[in-house]
Short mmCIF file of C-alpha atoms in Angstrom, two decimals:
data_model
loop_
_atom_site.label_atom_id
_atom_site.label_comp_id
_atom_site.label_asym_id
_atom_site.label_seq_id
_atom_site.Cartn_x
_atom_site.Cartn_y
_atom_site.Cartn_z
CA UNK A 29 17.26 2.99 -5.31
CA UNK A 30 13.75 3.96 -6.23
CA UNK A 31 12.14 6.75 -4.09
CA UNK A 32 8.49 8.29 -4.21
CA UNK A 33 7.94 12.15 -3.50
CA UNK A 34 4.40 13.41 -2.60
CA UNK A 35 4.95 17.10 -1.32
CA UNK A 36 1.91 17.79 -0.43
CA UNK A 37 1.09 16.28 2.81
CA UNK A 38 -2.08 17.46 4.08
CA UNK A 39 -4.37 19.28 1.82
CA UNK A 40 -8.39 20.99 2.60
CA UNK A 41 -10.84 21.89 -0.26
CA UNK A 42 -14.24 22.89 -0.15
CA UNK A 43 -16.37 20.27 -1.89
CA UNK A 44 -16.45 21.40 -6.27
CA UNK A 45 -13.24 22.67 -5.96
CA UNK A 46 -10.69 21.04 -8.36
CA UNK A 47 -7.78 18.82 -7.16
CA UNK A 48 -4.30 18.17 -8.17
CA UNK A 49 -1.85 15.93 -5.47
CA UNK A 50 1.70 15.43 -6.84
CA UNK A 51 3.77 12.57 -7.13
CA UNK A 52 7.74 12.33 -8.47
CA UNK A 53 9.34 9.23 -8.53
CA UNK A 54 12.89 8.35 -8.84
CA UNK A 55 14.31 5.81 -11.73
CA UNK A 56 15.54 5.77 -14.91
CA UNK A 57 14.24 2.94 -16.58
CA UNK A 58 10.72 1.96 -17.39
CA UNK A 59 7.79 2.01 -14.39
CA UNK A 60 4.60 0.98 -13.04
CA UNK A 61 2.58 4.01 -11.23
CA UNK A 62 -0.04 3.57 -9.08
CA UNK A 63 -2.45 5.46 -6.97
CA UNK A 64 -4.18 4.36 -4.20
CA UNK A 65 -6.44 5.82 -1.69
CA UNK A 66 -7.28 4.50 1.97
CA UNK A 67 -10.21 5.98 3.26
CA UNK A 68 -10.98 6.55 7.41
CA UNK A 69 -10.40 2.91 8.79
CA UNK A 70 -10.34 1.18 5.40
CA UNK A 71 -7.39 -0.98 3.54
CA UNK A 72 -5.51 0.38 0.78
CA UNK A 73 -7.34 0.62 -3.08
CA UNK A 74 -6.25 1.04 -6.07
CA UNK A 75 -7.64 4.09 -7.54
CA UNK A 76 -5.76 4.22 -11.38
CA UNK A 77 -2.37 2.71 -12.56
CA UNK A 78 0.02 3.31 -15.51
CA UNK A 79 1.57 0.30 -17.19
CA UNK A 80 2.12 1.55 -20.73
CA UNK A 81 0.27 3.83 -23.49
CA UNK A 82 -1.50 6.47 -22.89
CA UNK A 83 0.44 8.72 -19.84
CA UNK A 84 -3.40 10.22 -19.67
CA UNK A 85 -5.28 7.53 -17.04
CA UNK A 86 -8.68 7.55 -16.38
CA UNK A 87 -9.45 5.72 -12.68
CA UNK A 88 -12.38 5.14 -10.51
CA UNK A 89 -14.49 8.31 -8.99
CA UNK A 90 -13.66 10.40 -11.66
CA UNK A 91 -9.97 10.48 -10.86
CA UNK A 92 -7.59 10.88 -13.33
CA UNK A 93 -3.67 10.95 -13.81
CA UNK A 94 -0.86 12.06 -16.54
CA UNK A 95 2.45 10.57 -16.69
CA UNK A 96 5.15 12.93 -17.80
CA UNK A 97 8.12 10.93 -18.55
CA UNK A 98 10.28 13.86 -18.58
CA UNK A 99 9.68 15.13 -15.17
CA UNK A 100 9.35 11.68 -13.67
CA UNK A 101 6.12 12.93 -12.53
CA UNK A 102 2.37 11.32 -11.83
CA UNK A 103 0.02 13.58 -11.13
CA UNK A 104 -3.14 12.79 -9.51
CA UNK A 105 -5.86 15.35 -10.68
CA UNK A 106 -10.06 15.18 -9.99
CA UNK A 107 -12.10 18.38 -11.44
CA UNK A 108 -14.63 18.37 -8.35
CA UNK A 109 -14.08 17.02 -5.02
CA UNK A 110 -17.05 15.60 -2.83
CA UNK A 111 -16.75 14.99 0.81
CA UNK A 112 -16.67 11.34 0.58
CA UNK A 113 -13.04 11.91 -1.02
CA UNK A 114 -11.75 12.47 2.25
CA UNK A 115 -9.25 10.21 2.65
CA UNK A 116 -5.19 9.35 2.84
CA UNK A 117 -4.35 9.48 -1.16
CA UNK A 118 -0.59 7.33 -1.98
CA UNK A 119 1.46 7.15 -5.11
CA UNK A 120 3.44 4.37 -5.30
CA UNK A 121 5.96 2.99 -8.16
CA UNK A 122 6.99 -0.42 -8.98
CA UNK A 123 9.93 -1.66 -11.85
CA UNK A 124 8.65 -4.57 -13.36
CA UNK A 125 11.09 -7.49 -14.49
CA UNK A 126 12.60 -9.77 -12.35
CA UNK A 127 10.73 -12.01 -10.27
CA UNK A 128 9.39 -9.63 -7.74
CA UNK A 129 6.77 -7.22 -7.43
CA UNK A 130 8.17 -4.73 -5.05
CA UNK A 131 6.13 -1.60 -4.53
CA UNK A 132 7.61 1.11 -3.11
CA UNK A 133 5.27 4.20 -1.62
CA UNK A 134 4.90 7.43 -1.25
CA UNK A 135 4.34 8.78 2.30
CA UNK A 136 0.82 9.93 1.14
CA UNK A 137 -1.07 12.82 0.95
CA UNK A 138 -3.94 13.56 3.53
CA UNK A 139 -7.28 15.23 1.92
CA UNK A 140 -9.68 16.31 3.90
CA UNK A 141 -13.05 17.89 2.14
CA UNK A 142 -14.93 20.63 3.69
CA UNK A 143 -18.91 20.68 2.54
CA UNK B 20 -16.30 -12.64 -1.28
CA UNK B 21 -13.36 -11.19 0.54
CA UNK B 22 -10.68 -11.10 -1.80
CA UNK B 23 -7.66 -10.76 0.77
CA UNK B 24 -8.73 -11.66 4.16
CA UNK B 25 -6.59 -11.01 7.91
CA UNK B 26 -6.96 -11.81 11.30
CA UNK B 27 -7.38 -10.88 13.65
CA UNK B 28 -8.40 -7.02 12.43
CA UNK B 29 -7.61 -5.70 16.25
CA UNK B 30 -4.89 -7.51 18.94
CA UNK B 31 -3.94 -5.16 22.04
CA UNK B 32 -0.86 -7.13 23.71
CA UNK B 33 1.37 -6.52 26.19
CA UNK B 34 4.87 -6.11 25.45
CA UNK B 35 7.51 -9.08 25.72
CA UNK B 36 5.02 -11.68 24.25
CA UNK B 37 4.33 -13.24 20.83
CA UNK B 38 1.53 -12.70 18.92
CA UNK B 39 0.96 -13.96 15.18
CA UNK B 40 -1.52 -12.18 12.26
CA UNK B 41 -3.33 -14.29 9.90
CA UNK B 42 -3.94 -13.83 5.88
CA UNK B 43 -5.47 -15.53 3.23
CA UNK B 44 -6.20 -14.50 -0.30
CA UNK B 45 -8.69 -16.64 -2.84
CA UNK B 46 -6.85 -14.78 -5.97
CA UNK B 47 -5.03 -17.43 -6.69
CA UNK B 48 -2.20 -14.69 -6.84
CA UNK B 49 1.02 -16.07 -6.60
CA UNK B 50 2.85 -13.22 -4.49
CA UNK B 51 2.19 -12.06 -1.24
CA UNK B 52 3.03 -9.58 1.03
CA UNK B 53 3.53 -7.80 4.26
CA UNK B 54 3.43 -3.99 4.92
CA UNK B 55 3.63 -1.95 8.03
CA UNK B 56 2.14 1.16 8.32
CA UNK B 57 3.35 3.56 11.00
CA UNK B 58 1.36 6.38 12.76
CA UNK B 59 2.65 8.68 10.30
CA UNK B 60 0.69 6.62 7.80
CA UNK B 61 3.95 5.47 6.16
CA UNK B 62 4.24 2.32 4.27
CA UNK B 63 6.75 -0.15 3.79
CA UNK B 64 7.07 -3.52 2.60
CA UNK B 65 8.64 -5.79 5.34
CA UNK B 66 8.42 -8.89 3.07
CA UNK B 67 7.43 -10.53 0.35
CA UNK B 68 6.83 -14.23 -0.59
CA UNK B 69 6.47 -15.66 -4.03
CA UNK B 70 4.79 -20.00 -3.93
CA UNK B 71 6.14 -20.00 -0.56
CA UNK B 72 9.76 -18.60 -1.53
CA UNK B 73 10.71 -15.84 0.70
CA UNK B 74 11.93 -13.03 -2.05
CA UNK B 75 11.81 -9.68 -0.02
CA UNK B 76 12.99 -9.17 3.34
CA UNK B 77 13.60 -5.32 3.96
CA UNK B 78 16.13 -5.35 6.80
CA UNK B 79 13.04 -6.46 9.04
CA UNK B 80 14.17 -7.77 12.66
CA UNK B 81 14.26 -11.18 13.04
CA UNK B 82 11.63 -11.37 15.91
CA UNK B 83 9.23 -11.17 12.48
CA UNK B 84 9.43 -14.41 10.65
CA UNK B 85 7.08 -14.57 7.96
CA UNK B 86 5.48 -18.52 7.34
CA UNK B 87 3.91 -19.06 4.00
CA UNK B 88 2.28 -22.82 4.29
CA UNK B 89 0.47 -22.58 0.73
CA UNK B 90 0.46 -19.84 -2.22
CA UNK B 91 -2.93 -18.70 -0.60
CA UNK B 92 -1.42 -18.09 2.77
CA UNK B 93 1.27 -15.96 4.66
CA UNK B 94 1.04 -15.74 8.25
CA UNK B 95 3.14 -13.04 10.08
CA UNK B 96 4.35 -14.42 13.68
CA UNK B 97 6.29 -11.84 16.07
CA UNK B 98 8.10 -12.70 19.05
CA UNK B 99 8.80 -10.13 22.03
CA UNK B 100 6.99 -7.93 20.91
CA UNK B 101 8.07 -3.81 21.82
CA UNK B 102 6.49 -0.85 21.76
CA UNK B 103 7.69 0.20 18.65
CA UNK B 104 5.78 -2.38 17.13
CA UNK B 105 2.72 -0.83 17.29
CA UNK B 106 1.73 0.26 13.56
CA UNK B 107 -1.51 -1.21 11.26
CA UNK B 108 0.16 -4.34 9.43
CA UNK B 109 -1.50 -4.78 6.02
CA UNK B 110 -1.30 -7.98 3.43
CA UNK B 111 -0.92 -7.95 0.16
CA UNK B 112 -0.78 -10.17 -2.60
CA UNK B 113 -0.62 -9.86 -6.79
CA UNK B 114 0.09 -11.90 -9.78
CA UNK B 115 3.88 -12.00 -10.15
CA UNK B 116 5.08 -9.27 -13.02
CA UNK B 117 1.96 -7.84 -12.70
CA UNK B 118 2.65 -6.36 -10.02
CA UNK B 119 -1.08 -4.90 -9.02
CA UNK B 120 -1.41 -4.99 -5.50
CA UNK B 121 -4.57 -5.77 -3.79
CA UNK B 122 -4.53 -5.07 0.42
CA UNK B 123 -6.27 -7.08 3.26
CA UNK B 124 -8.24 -4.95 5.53
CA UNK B 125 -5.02 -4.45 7.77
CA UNK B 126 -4.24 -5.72 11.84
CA UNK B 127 -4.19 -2.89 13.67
CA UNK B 128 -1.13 -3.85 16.91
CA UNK B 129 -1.41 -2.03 19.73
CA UNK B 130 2.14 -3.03 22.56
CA UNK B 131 1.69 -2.29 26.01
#
């Protein structure tokens, strides 16, 4: 079964400060990656995805993420947080084929930014 | 324009009766779905409907039954409802294989 690991849980920065939240997934085959971020109160967006190509993925707000097949890893990284990135961040991964679209998360990684 | 729509956004009930949650989505999407998310923040699909096929159902209790009267629409209905139903409930819906999600606003259930 597919599973989602973010270890960090909670994490504090000072706004400029660089940012990296990790994400391992578990399957063999070929994945989708996501990463979304719900902010105080809000729904769930997408922030960047991973289909196929380039494992370097630029998203919105200046976040980006590598995929590195051989550590089943997905990486969210952003060079300098603002305050208005606090929010709940979650990796999820999805196997496409078959006639479903089943995403399964991560349990998310709170970020809270300190001006 | 709301892209994936739910309501009610709040519904404080006591416990023992049934309540139902609303959603709508003018993506013309053919898959939607329904998520709870606990007070840990934890999410996890509860089902998942494809034109009005039921195609997920994650070992959900039956007091949930899931009613999808269009492609557009699945409503969420609960019977005797406990405490431990408490949790946001988000929607969901994408274009099948494609599988980007895009969330409703979320129902936030509060059992008393």
């Amino acid at each position: 079964a597919q599973s989602v690991s973010q270890h960090n849980h909670h994490v504090i920065l000072s706004e400029a400060a660089s940012l990296e939240l990790g994400c391992n997934y578990s399957y063999g085959g070929t994945v989708n990656l996501f990463w979304y971020v719900q902010y105080p109160g809000q729904h769930l967006q997408l922030l960047l995805k991973y289909f196929s190509g380039d494992p370097l993925v630029k998203g919105i707000k200046g976040f980006e993420a590598e995929f590195i097949k051989s550590k089943f890893s997905f990486n969210l990284r952003k060079p300098s947080v603002q305050w208005s990135d606090t929010a709940e961040y979650f990796c999820a991964v999805n196997a496409p084929g078959g006639n479903t679209d089943k995403l399964i998360f991560g349990t998310g990684t709170r970020l809270q930014v300190f001006p | 324009d709301t892209a994936v729509s739910q309501t009610p956004k709040y519904l404080v009930t006591q416990m023992g009766n049934d309540k139902s949650i609303k959603c709508e989505q003018n993506l013309g999407h053919d898959t939607m779905y329904w998520y709870k998310q606990d007070s840990k923040k934890f999410l996890k699909i509860m089902f998942s409907y494809n034109n009005k096929e039921l195609i997920i159902n994650e070992t959900v209790p039956n007091r949930f039954s899931p009613k999808s009267p269009d492609k557009a629409h699945l409503n969420l209905h609960i019977n005797s409802l406990e405490l431990g139903d408490s949790a946001v409930y988000f929607c969901a819906s994408s274009q099948v294989r494609r599988a980007e999600q895009f969330f409703g606003p979320g129902t936030r259930l509060t059992v008393l």
